[in-house]
Short mmCIF file of C-alpha atoms in Angstrom, two decimals:
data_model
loop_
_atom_site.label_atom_id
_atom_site.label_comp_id
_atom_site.label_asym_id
_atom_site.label_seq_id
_atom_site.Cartn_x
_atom_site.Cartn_y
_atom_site.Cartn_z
CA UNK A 660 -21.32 -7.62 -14.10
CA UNK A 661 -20.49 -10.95 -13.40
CA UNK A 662 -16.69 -12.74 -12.69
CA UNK A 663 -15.37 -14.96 -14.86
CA UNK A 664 -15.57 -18.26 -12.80
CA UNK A 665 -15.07 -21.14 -15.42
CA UNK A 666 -11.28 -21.74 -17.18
CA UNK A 667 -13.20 -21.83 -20.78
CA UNK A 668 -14.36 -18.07 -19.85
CA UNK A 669 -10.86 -16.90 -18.61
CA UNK A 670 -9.30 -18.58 -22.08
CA UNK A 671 -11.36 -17.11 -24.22
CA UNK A 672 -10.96 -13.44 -23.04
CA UNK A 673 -6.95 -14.52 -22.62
CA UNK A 674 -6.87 -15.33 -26.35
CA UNK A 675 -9.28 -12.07 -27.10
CA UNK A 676 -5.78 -10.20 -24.78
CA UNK A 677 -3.23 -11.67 -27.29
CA UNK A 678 -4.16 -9.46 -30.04
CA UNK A 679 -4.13 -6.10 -28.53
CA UNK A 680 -0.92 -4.35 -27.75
CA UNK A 681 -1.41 -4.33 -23.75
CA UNK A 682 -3.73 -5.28 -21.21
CA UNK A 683 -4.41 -3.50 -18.20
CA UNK A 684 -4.08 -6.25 -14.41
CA UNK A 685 -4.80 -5.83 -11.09
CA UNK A 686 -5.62 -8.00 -8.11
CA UNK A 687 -7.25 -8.17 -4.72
CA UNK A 688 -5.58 -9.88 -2.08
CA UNK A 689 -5.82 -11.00 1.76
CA UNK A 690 -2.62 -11.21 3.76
CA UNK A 691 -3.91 -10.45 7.76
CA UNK A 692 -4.16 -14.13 8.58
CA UNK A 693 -1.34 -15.22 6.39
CA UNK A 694 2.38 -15.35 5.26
CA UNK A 695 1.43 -16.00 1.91
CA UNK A 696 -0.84 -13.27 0.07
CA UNK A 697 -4.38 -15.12 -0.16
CA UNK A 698 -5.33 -14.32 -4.09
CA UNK A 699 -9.19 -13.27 -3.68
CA UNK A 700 -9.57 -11.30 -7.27
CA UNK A 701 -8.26 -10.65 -10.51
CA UNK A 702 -8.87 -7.47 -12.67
CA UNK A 703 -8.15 -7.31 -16.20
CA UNK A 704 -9.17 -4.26 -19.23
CA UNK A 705 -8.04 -3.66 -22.62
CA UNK A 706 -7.63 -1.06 -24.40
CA UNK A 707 -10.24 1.32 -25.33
CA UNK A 708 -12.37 0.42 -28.09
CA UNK A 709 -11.35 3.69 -30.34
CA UNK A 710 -8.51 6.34 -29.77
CA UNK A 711 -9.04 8.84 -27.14
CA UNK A 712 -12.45 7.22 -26.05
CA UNK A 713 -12.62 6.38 -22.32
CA UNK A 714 -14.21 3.90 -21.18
CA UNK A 715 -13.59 1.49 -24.42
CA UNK A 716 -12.84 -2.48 -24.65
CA UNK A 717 -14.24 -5.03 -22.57
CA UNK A 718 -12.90 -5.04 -18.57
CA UNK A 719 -13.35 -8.41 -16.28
CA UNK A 720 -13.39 -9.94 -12.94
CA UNK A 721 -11.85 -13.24 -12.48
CA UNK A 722 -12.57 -15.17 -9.63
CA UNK A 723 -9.94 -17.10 -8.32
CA UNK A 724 -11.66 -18.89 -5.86
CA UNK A 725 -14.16 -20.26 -7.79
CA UNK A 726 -14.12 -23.95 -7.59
CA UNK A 727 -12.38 -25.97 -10.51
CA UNK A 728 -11.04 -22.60 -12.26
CA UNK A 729 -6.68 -22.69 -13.31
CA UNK A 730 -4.83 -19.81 -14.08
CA UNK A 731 -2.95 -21.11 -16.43
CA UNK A 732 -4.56 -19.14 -19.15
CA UNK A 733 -3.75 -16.14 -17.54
CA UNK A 734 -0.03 -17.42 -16.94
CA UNK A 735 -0.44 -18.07 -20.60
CA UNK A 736 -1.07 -14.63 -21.79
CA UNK A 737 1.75 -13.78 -19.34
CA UNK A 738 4.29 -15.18 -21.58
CA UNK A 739 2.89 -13.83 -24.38
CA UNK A 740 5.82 -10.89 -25.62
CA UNK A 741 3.64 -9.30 -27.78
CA UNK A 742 1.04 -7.83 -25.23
CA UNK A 743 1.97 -6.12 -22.36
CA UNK A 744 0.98 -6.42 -19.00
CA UNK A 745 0.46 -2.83 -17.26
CA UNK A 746 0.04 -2.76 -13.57
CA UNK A 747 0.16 -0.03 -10.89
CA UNK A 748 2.84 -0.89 -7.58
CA UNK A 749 3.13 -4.35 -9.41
CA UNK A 750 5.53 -5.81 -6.24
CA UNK A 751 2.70 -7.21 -4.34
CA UNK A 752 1.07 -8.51 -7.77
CA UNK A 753 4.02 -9.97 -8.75
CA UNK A 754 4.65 -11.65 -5.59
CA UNK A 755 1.23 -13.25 -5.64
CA UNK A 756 2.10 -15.06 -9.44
CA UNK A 757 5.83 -16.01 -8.90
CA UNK A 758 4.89 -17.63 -5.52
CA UNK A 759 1.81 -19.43 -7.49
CA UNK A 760 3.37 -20.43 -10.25
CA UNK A 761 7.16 -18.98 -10.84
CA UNK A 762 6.11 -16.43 -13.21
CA UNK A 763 6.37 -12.83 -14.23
CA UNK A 764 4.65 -10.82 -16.59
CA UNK A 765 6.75 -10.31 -19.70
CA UNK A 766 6.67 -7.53 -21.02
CA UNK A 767 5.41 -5.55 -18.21
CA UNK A 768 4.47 -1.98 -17.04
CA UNK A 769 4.17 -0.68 -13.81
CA UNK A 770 2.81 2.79 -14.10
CA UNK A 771 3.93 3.56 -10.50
CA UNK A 772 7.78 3.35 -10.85
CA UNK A 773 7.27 5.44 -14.98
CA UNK A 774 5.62 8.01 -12.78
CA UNK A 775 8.51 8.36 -10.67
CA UNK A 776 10.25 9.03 -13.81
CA UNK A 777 8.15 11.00 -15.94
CA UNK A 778 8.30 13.71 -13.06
CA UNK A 779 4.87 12.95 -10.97
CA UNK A 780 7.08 12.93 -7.83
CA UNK A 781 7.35 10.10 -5.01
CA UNK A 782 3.62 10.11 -4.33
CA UNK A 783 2.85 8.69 -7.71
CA UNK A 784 -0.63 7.01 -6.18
CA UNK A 785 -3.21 5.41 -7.93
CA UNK A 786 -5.56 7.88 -6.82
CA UNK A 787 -3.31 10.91 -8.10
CA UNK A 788 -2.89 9.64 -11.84
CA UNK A 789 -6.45 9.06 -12.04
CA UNK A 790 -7.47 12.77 -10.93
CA UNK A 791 -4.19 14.25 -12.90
CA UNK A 792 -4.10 12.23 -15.98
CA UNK A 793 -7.62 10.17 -16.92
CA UNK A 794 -9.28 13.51 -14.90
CA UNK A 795 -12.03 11.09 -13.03
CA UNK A 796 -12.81 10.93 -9.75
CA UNK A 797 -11.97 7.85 -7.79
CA UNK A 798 -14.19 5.72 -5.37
CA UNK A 799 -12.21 3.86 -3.05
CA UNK A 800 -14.67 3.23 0.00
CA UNK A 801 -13.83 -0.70 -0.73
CA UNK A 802 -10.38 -0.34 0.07
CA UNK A 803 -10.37 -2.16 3.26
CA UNK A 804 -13.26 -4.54 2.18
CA UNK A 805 -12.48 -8.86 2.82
CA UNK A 806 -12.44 -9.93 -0.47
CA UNK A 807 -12.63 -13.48 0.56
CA UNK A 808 -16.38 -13.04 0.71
CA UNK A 809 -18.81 -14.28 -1.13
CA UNK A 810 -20.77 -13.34 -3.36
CA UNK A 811 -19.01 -9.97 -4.34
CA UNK A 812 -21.23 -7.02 -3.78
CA UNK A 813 -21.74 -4.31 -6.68
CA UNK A 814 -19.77 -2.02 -4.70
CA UNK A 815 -16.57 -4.26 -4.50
CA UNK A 816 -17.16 -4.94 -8.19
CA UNK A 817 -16.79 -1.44 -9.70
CA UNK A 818 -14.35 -0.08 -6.99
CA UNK A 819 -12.12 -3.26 -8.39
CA UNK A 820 -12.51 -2.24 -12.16
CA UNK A 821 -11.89 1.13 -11.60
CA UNK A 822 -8.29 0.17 -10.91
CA UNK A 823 -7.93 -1.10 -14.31
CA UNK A 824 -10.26 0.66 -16.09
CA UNK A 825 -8.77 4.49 -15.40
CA UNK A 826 -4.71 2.41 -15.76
CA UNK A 827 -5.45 2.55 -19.42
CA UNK A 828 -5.20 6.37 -19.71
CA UNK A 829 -2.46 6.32 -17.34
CA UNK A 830 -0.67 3.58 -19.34
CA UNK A 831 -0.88 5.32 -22.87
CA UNK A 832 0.33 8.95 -21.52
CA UNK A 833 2.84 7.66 -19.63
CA UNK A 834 4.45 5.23 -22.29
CA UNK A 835 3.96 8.36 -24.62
CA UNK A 836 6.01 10.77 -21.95
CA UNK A 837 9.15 8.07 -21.90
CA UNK A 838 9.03 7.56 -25.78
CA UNK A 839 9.26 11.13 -25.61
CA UNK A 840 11.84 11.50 -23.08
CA UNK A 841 13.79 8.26 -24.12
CA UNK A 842 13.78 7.20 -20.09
CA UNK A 843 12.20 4.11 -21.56
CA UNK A 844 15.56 2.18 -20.27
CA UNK A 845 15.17 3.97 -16.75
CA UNK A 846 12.04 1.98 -15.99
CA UNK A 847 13.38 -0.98 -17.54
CA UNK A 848 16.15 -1.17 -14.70
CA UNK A 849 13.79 -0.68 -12.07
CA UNK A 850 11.36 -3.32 -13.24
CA UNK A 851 14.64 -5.74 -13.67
CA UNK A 852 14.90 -5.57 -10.21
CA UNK A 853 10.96 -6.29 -9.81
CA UNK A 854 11.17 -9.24 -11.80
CA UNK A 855 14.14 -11.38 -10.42
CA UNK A 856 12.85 -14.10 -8.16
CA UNK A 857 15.77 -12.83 -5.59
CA UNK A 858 12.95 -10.03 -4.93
CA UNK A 859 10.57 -12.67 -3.54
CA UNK A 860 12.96 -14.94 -1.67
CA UNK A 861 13.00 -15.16 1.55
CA UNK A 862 15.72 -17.00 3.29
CA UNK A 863 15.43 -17.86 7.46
CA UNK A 864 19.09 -17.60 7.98
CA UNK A 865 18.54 -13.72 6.62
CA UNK A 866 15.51 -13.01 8.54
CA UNK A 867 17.33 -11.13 11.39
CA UNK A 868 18.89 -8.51 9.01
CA UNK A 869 14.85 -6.50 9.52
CA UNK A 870 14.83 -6.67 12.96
CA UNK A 871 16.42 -3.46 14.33
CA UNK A 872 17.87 -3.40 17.12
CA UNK A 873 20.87 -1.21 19.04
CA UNK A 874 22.98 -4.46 20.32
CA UNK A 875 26.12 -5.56 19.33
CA UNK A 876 26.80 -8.14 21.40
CA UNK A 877 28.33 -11.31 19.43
CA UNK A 878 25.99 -13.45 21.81
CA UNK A 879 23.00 -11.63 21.70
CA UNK A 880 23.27 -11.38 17.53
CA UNK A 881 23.67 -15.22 17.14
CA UNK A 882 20.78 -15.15 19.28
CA UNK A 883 19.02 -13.77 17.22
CA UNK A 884 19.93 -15.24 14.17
CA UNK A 885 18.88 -18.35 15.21
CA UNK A 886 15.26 -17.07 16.46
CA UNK A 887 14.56 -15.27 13.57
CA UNK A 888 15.17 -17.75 11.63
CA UNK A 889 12.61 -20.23 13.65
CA UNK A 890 9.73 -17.77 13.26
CA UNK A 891 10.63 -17.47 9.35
CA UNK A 892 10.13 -21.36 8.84
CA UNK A 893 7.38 -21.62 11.09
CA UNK A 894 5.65 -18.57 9.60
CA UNK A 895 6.43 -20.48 6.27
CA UNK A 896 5.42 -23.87 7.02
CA UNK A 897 2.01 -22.91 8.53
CA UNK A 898 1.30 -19.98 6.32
CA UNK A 899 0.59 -18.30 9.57
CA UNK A 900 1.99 -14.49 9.62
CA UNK A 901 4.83 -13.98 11.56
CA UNK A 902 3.96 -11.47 14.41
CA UNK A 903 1.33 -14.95 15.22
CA UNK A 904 4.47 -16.54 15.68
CA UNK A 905 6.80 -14.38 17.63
CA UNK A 906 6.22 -10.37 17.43
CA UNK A 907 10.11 -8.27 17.31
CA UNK A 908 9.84 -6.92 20.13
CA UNK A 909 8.99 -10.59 22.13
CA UNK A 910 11.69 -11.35 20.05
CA UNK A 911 14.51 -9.07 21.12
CA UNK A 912 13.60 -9.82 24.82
CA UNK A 913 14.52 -13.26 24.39
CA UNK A 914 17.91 -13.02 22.11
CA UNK A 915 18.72 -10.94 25.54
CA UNK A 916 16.86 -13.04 27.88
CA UNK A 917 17.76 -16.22 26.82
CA UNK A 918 15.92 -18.70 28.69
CA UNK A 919 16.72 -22.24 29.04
CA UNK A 920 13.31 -23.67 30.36
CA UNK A 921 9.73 -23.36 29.42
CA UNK A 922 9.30 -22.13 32.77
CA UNK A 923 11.77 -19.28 32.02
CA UNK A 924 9.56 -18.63 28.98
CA UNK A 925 6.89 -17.99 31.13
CA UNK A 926 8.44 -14.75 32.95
CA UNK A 927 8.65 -13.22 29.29
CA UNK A 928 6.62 -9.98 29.09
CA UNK A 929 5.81 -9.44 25.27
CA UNK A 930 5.54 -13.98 24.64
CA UNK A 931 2.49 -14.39 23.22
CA UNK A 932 0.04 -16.95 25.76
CA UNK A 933 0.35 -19.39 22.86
CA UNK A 934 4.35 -19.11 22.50
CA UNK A 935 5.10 -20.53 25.94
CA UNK A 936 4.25 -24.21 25.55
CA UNK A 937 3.90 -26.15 22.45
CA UNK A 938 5.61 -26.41 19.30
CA UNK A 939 6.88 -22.56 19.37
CA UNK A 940 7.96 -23.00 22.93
CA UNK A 941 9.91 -25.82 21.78
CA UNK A 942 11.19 -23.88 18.58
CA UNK A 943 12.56 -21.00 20.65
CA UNK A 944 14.50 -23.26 22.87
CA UNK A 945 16.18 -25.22 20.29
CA UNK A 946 16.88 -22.15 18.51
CA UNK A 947 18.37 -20.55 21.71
CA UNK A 948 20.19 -23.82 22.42
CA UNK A 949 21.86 -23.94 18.64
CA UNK A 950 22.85 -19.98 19.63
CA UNK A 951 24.64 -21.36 23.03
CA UNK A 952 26.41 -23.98 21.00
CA UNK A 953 28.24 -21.35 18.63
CA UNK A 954 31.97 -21.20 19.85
CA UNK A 955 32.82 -18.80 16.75
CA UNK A 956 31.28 -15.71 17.37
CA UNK A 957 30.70 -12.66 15.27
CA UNK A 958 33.10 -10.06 15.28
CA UNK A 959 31.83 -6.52 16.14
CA UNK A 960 31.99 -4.24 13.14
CA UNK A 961 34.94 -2.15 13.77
CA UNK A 962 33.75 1.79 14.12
CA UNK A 963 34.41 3.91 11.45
CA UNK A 964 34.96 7.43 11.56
CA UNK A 965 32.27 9.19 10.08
CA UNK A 966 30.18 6.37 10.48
CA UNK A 967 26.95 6.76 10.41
CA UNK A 968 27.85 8.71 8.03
CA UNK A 969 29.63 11.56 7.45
CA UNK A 970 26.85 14.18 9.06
CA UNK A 971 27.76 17.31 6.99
CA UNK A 972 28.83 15.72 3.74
CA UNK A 973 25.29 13.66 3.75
CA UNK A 974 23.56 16.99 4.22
CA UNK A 975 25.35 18.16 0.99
CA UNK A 976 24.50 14.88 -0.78
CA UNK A 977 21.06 15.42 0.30
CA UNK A 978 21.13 18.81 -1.26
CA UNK A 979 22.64 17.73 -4.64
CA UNK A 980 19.68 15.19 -4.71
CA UNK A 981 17.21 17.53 -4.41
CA UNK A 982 19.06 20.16 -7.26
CA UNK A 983 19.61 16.83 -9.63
CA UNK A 984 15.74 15.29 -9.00
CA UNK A 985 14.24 18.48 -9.84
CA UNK A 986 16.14 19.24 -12.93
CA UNK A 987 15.55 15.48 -14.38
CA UNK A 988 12.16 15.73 -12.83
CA UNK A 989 12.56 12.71 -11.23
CA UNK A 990 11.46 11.65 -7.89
CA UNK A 991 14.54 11.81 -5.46
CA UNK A 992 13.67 8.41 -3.49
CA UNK A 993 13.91 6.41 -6.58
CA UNK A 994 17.45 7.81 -7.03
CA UNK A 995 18.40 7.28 -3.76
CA UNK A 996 17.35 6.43 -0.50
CA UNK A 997 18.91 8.32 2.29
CA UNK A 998 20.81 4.89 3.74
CA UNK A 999 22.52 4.91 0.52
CA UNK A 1000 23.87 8.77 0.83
CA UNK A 1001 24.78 7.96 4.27
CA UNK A 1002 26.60 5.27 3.18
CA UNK A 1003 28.73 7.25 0.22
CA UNK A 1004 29.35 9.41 2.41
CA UNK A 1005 30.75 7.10 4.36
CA UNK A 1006 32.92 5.36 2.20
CA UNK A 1007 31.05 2.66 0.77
CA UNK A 1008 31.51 2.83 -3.31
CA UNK A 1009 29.40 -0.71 -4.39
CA UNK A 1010 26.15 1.31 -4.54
CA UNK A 1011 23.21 1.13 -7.48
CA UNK A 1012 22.96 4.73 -6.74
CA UNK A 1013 26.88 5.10 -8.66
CA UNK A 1014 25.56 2.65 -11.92
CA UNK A 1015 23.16 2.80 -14.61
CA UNK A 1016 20.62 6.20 -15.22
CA UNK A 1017 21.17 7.13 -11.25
CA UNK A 1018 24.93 7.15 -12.12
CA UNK A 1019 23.76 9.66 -15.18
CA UNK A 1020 21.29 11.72 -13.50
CA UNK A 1021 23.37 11.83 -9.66
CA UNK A 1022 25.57 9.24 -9.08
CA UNK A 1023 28.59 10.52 -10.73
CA UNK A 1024 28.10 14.14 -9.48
CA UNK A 1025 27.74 12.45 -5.65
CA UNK A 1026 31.18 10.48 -5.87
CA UNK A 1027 33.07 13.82 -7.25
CA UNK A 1028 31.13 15.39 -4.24
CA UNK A 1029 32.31 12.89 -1.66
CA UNK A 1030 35.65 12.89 -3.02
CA UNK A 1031 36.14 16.29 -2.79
CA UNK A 1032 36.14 17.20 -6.37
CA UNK A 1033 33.70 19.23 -6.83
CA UNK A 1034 31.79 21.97 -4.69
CA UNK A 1035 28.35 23.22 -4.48
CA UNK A 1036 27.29 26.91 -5.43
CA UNK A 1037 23.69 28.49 -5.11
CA UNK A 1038 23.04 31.22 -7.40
CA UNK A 1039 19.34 32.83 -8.28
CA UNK A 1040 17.53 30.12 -6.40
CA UNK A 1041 19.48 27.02 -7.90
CA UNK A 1042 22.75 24.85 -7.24
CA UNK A 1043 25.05 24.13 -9.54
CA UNK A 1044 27.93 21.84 -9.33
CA UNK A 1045 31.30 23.97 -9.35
CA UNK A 1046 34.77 22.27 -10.22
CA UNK A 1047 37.37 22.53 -7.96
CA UNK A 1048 40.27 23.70 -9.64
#
């Protein structure tokens, strides 16, 4: 078993790809040290030599790191429409390749989000299709291995074709249960959203909108806004993870501290050593000095009753969820997370929850809820929407 390490090698199985239906991809990745995912490994399978036999065609390691090899057969096959790529929690995948080279896989699979759907519930693992549908036991004692090193052990080399090896089973029941089904569509929308770049962007002036924190002071928020966005382009720049940067919670302190000098960033308690002097030192200031200079300051968001949320009218949305999930056999959190219930409940009407196959399965159920509508019933262990005359 030996990775592909050449680009003649990685064509040649490429153009062997184009003419089967699907292939099977996977990848190995470092991100500890970095903002960018470091690309250590590639995985690829295709289909099984005969119907029904397991294990079948040929399944290979591709080295990234190997000196002198390009990917660009691989991006190749990529935009080839009439093979499919199947993958397994493809985001992370997917972020690798657009960031590389501004592509997606077209067609793809992911065999995560058609679990979701074919009734395999929220915990759609790797592990648990392997065990439920190819019925083989799974090693994963090289989960947490540094696949930077070199050379690969034999260990790290069959716990990484495993992962595309067993996806073929997975891959041909599951396509089989939406063709079936006709949710074919429902997984399209999902892997729409997977495969806009807007998925993979990441803007500094939007950075502070994941930090959580309970202030809403205008002055602290600006703050904030302008630190968070510092760490983002430094983390960027450097390819340096952000918590090396500034961690949130070092971060917080100073949108409330606010110090002026480096000698006020010295009585911090969660600054990193390296943060007080330097170039990050000198980032922080500026940033806190732009956030002194803003005359215009946010306005607090006005409170809203029922806000956040309406308590008892979420628990009911909650409850519909779980009656509307189970009947479509779907898994409730790719219906609808609970921000987004709290949120109808609370007023807000521009949700994906209300559109598309949500809007079929729940969505239009949950606005005749929250508009008071309709009412809920239990009967003989079930609920059942009940029109309000």
């Amino acid at each position: 078993m030996t990775p592909i390490t050449t680009t003649d090698d990685l064509a040649a199985f490429c153009a062997e790809a184009k003419r089967h239906p699907y292939v099977t991809v996977d990848t190995e990745f470092l991100r500890e040290r970095t903002y960018y995912s470091k690309l250590c490994l590639i995985q690829m399978a295709l289909p099984p030599a005969s119907a029904g036999k397991q294990p079948g065609g040929p399944a290979v390691l591709v080295d990234p790191l190997a000196e002198g090899l390009s990917l660009e057969p691989l991006y190749g096959l990529f935009r080839h429409e009439a093979t499919v790529k199947v993958f397994h929690a493809a985001r992370q995948d997917l972020e690798i390749f657009f960031h590389d080279a501004g592509i997606f896989p077209t067609p793809l699979f992911d065999t995560q989000i058609a679990a979701m759907v074919a009734g395999f519930g929220e915990q759609a693992g790797y592990e648990t299709l392997v065990k439920r549908i190819a019925r083989q036991p799974l090693d994963k004692s090289s989960r947490f291995t540094d696949w930077s090193r070199r050379p690969l052990t034999q260990a790290q080399m069959e716990y990484a074709l495993a992962d595309v090896t067993h996806l073929r089973a997975i891959y041909e029941y599951l396509a089989a249960q939406l063709e079936k089904t006709g949710r074919g569509p429902w997984v399209a929308e999902e892997l729409a959203v997977l495969t806009d770049p807007e998925t993979y962007i990441t803007r500094p002036e939007e950075a502070w909108q994941r930090i959580r924190t309970r202030s809403g002071s205008p002055r602290f928020q600006v703050a904030l806004q302008e630190l968070a966005a510092f760490r983002e382009r430094f983390a960027q720049g450097r390819d340096v993870p952000r918590s090396r940067v500034l961690k949130d919670d070092a971060l917080i302190e100073l949108a409330s501290t606010r110090p002026l000098t480096e000698e006020d960033l010295g009585k911090s308690r969660l600054l990193l050593r390296d943060a007080r002097k330097g170039e990050i030192a000198n980032g922080i200031l500026e940033a806190l000095n732009r956030a002194a200079a803003v005359r215009d300051l946010p306005k607090p968001e006005p409170s809203e009753p029922g806000v956040p949320g309406n308590p008892a009218l979420s628990d009911l949305l909650r409850v519909l969820l779980k009656a509307k999930s189970d009947e479509a056999g779907v898994a409730p959190r790719l219906i609808a997370s609970a921000a987004e219930l709290d949120a109808l409940a609370s007023g807000t009407r521009d949700l994906p929850v209300l559109s598309g196959w949500r809007g079929e399965v729940f969505g239009r159920d949950a606005l005749r809820l929250a508009e008071g509508r309709v009412a809920l019933s239990a009967r003989n262990g079930s609920v059942r929407v009940v029109e309000i005359d």
